[in-house]
mmCIF file of C-alpha atoms in Angstrom:
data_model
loop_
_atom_site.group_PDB
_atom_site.id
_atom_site.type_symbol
_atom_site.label_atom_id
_atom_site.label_comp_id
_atom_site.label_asym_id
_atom_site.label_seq_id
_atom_site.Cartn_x
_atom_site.Cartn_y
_atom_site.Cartn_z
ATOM 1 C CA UNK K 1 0.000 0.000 0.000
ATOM 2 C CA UNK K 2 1.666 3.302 -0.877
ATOM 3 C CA UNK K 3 1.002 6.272 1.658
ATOM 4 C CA UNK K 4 0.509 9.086 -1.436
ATOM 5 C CA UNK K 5 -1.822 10.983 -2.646
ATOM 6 C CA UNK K 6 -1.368 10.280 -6.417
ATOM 7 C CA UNK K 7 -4.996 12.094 -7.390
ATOM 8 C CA UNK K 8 -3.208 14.958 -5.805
ATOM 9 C CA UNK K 9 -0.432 14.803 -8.294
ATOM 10 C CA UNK K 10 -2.187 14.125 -11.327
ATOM 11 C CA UNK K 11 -5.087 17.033 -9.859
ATOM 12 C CA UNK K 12 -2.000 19.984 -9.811
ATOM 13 C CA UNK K 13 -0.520 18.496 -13.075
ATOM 14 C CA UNK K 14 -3.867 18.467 -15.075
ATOM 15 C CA UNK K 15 -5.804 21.328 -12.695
ATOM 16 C CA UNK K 16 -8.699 18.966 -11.813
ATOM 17 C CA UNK K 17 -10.990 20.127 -8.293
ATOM 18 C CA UNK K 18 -14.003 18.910 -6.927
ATOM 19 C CA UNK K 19 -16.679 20.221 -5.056
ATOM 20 C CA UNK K 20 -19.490 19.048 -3.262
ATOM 21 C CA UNK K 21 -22.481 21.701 -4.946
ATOM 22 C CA UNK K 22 -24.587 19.176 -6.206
ATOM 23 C CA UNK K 23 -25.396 17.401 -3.270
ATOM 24 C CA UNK K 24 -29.069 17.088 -1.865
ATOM 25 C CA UNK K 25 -28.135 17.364 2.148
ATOM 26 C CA UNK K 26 -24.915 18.427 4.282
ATOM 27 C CA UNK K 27 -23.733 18.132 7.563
ATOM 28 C CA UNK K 28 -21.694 20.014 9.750
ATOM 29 C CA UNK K 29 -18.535 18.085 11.109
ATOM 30 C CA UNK K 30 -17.888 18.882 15.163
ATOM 31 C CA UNK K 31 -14.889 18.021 17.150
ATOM 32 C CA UNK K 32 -15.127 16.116 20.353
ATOM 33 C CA UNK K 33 -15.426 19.523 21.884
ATOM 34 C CA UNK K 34 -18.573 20.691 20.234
ATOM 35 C CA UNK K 35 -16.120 23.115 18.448
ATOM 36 C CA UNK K 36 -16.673 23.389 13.956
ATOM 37 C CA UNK K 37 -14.019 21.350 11.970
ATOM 38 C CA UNK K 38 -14.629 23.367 9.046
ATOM 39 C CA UNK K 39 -15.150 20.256 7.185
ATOM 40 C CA UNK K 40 -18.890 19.189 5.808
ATOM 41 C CA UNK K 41 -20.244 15.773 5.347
ATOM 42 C CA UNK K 42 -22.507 15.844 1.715
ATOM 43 C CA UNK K 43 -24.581 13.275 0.756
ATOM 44 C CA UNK K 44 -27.527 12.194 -1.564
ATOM 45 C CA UNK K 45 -29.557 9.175 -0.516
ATOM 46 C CA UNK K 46 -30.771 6.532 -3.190
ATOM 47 C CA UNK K 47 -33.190 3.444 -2.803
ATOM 48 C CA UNK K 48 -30.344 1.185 -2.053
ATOM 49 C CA UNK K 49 -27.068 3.286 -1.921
ATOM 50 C CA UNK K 50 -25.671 6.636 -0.665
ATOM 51 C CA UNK K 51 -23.665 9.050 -2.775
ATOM 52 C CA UNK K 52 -21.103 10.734 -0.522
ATOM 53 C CA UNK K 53 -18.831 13.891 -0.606
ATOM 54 C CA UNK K 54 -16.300 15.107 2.535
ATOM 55 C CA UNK K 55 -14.849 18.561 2.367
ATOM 56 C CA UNK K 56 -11.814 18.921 4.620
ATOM 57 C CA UNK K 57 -10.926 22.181 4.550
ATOM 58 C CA UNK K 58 -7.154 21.869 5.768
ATOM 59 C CA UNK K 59 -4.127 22.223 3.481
ATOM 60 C CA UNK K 60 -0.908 21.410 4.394
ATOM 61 C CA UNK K 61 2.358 21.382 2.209
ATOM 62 C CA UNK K 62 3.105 17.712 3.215
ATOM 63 C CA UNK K 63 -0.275 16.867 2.039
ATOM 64 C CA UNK K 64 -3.657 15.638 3.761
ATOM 65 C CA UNK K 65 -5.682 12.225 3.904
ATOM 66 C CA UNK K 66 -9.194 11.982 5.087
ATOM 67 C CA UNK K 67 -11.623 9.577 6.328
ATOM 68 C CA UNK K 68 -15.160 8.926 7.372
ATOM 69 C CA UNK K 69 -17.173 5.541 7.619
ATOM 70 C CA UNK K 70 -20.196 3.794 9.641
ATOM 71 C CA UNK K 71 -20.029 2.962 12.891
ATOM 72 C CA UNK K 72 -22.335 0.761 15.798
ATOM 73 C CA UNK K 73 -20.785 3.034 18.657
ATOM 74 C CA UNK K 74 -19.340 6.139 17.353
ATOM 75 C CA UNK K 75 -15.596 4.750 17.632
ATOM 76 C CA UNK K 76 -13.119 3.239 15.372
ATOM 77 C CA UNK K 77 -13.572 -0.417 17.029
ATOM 78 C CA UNK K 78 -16.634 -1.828 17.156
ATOM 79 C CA UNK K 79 -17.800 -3.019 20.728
ATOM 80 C CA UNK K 80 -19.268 -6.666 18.811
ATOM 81 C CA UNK K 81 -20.786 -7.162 15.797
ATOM 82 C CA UNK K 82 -19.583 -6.360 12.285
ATOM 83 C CA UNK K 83 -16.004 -4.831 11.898
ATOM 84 C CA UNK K 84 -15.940 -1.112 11.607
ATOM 85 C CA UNK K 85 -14.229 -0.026 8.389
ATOM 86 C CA UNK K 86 -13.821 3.539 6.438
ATOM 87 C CA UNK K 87 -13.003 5.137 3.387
ATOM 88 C CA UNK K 88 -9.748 6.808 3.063
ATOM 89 C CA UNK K 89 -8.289 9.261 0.763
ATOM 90 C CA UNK K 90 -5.220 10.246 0.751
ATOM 91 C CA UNK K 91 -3.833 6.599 1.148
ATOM 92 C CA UNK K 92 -3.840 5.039 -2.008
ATOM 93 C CA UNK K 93 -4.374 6.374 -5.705
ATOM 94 C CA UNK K 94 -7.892 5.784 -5.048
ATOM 95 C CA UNK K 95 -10.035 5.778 -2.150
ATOM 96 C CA UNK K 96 -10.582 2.347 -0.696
ATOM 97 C CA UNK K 97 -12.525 1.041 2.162
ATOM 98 C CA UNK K 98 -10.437 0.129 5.704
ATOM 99 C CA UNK K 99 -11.153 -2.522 7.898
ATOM 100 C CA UNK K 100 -9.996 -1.283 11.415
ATOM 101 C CA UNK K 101 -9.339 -4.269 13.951
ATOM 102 C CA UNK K 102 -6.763 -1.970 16.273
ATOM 103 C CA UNK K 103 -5.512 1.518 17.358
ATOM 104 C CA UNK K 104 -2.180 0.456 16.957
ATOM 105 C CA UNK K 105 -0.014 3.625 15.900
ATOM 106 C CA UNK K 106 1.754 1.667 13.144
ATOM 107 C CA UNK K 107 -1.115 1.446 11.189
ATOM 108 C CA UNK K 108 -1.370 -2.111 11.660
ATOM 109 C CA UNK K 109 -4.682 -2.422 12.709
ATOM 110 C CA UNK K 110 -5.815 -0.453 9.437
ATOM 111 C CA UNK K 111 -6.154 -2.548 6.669
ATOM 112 C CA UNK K 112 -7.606 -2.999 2.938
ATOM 113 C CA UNK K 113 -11.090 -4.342 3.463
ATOM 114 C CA UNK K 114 -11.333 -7.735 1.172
ATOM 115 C CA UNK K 115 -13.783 -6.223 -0.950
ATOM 116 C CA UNK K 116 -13.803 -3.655 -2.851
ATOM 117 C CA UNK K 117 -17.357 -2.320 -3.551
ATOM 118 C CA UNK K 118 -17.025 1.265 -3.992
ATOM 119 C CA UNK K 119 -17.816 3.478 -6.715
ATOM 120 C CA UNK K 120 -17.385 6.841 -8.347
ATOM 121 C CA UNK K 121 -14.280 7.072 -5.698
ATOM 122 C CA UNK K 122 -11.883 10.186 -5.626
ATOM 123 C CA UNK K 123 -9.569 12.288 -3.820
ATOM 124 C CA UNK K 124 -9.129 16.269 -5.223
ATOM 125 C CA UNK K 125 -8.245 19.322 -4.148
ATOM 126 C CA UNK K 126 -11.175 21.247 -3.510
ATOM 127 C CA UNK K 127 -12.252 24.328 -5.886
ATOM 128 C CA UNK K 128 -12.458 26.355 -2.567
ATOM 129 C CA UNK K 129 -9.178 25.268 0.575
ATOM 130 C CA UNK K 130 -8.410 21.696 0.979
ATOM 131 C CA UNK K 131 -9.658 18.072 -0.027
ATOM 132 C CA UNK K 132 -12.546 16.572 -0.952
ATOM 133 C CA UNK K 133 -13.217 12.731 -0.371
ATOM 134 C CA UNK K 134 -16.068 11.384 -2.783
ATOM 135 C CA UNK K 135 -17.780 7.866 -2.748
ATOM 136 C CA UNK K 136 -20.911 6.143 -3.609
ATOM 137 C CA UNK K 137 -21.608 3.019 -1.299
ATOM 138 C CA UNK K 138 -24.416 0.435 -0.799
ATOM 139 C CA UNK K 139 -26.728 0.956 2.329
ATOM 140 C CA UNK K 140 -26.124 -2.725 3.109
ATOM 141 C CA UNK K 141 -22.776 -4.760 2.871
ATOM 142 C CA UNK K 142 -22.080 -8.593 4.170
ATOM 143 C CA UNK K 143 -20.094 -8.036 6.659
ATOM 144 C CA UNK K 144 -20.486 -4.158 7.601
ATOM 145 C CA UNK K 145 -22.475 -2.099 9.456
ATOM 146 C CA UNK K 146 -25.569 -1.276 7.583
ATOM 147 C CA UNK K 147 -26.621 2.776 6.700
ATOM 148 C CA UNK K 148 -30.093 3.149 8.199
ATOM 149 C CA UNK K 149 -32.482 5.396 5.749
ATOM 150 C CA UNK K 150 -34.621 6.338 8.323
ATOM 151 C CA UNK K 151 -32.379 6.010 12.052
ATOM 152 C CA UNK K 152 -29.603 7.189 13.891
ATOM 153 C CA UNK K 153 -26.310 6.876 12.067
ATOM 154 C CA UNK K 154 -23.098 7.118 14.096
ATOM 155 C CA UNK K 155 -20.530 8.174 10.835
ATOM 156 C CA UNK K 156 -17.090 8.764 12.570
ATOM 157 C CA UNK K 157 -14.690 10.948 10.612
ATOM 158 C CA UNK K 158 -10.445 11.552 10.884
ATOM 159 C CA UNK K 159 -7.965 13.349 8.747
ATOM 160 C CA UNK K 160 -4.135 14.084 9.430
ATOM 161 C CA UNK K 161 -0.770 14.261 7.753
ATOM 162 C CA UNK K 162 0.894 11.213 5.549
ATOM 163 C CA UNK K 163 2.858 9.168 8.057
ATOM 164 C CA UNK K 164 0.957 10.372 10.904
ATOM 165 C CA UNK K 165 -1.710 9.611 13.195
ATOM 166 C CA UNK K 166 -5.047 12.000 13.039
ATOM 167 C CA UNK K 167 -4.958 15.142 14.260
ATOM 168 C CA UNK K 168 -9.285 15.471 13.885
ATOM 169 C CA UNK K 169 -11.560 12.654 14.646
ATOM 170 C CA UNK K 170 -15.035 13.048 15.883
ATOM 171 C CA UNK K 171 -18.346 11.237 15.456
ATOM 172 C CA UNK K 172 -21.571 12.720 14.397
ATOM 173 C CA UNK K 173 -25.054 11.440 14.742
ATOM 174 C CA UNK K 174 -26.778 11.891 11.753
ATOM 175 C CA UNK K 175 -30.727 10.318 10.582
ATOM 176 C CA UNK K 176 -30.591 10.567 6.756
ATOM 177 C CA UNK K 177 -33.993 11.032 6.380
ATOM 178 C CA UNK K 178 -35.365 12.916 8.713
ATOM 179 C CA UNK K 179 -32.246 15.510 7.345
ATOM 180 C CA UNK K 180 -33.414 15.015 3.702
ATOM 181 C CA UNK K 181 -37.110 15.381 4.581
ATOM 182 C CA UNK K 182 -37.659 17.975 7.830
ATOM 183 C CA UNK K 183 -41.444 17.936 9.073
ATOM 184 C CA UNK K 184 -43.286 20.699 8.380
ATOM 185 C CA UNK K 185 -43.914 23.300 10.230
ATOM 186 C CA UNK K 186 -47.320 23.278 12.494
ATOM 187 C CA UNK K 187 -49.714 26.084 11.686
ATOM 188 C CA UNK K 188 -53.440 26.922 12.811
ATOM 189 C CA UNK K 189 -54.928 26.828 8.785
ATOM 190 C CA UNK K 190 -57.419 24.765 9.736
ATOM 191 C CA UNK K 191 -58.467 26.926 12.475
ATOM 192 C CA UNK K 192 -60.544 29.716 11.266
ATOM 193 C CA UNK K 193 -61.011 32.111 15.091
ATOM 194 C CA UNK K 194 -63.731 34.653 15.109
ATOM 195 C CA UNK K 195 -61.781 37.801 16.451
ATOM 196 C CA UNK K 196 -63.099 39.293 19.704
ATOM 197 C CA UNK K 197 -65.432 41.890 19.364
ATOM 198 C CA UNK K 198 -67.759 43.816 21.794
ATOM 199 C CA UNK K 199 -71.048 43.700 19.664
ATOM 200 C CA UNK K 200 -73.174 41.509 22.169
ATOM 201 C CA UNK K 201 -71.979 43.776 24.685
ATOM 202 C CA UNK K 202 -74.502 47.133 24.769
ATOM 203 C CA UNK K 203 -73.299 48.827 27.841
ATOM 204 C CA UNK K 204 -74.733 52.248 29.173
ATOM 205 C CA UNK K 205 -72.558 54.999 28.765
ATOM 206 C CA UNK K 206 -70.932 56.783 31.672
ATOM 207 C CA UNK K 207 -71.987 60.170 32.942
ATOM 208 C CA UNK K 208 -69.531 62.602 33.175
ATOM 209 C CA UNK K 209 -71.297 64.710 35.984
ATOM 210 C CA UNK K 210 -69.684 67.954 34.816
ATOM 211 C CA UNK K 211 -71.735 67.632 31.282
ATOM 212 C CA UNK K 212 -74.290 70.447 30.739
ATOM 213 C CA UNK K 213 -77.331 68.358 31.373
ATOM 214 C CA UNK K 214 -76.130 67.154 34.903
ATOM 215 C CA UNK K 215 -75.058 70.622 35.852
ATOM 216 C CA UNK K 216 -78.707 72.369 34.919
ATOM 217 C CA UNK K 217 -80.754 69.819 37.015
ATOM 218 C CA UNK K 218 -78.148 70.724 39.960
ATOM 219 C CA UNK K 219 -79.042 74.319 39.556
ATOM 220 C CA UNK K 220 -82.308 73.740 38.858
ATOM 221 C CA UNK K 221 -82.922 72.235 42.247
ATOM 222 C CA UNK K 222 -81.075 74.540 44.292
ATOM 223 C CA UNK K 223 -83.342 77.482 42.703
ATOM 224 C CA UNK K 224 -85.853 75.481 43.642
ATOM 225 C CA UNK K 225 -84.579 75.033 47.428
ATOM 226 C CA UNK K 226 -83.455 78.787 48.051
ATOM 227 C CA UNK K 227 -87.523 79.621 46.430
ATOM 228 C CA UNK K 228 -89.052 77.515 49.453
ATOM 229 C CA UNK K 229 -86.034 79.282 52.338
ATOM 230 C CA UNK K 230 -87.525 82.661 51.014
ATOM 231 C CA UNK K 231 -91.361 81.424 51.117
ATOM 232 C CA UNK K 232 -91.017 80.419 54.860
ATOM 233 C CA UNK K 233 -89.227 83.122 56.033
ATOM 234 C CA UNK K 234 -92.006 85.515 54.659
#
C-alpha cells in the first residue's frame, strides 16, 4: 500500500478540483469539543445506496488524507458485531474502504477491506481550501455495518498528515432522512377564530357629571330650594 496521494499529483498536473455543490443534504462536522471542523459531510440518498462527498478544509504542504465511515458506537472499534471499516483518501491512488481491527499507531490495525465495492471514488483538491473525499456506497454490505435510511447513524470521521496519526476525529449522529425530509412546520390553517369583538356587549354609557345636562338639574334644584327658604321666612 503506498502512503501518497497520487490524485493529488495528477489534480496539480492536469488542474482537476471537486466540489461538493450538487449534493441534496450536508452536515456540519464537530470536534469532540462541540467546536466546527470546518469540514462538511454531503450526501444524496438513493433506494439502495448513498452518494457521498467530505470537504476537509485543511491544506498542508506535506499533504492531507481523510476519512469517514459507519459505525455501531461512534468509535473506530466496534464493541461486537460487524467490523468497523472507512473510506480513506489520501492513502492510495484511489479511495478504498479500511477494515480497522486496532488503534495500533503503526497502522497495523488499518487494513484494505477484502472487498472492494465502492464506486465513483476520488480524492481532489477542492475548488475552494483543501480536499474533498467522494464515494458512492451500498446501504447494506455482508459483513459491515448497515446505513439506516430512516435512524440514527453514528458516521465517525479523521484526517491528518501522511505518516501520521489523526490530528481530527469526531463522530456525528446523523438520521438521513429525517435531514433530507424535515417535518413541516405546524400552523393553525385549519383553524378559522372569530376575532373578539364587543357587539353583544350594549353597555350604558358613563356620565360625566360635569356635562351640561347634569349641571342644569343641579341648579335647577337649588333654585328650587333657596324659592321655598324665602317662602317660609315671609
Amino acid at each position: 500500500m503506498k502512503l501518497l496521494t497520487a490524485a493529488t499529483t495528477l489534480s496539480l498536473v492536469y488542474g482537476a478540483a471537486a466540489s461538493c455543490s450538487d449534493y441534496d443534504n450536508e452536515v456540519k462536522l464537530m470536534d469532540q469539543t462541540g467546536a466546527d471542523t470546518g469540514g462538511t459531510l454531503y450526501y444524496t440518498l438513493g433506494d439502495e445506496d448513498i452518494m457521498v462527498c467530505v470537504h476537509n478544509p485543511t491544506e498542508s504542504e506535506k499533504g492531507i488524507w481523510t476519512a469517514i465511515g459507519f459505525s455501531s458506537n461512534g468509535k473506530m472499534l466496534a464493541d461486537d458485531g460487524p467490523t468497523h471499516n472507512s473510506i480513506i483518501g489520501g492513502w492510495t491512488d484511489t479511495p478504498m474502504k479500511f477494515d480497522m481491527t486496532s488503534q495500533a499507531f503503526d497502522g497495523s490495525g488499518v487494513t484494505p477491506s477484502a472487498t472492494q465495492t465502492l464506486t465513483d471514488a476520488s480524492y481532489l483538491p477542492s475548488d475552494d481550501e483543501g480536499m474533498v473525499l467522494k464515494f458512492t456506497k451500498k446501504l447494506e454490505e455482508d459483513g459491515e455495518v448497515p446505513i439506516k435510511t430512516n435512524g440514527e447513524n453514528k458516521i465517525i470521521f479523521s484526517w491528518g498528515e501522511p505518516m501520521s496519526f489523526h490530528s481530527v476525529y469526531s463522530h456525528v449522529k446523523v438520521n438521513f432522512m429525517a435531514a433530507q425530509d424535515p417535518p413541516e412546520p405546524e400552523t393553525n390553517d385549519e383553524v378559522d377564530p372569530v376575532p373578539e369583538t364587543n357587539d353583544e356587549v350594549d353597555t350604558e354609557p358613563e356620565v360625566d357629571p360635569m356635562d351640561s345636562g347634569a349641571v342644569n338639574n343641579v341648579l335647577a334644584a337649588g333654585t328650587a330650594a333657596m324659592a321655598f327658604v324665602t317662602a317660609v321666612m315671609l
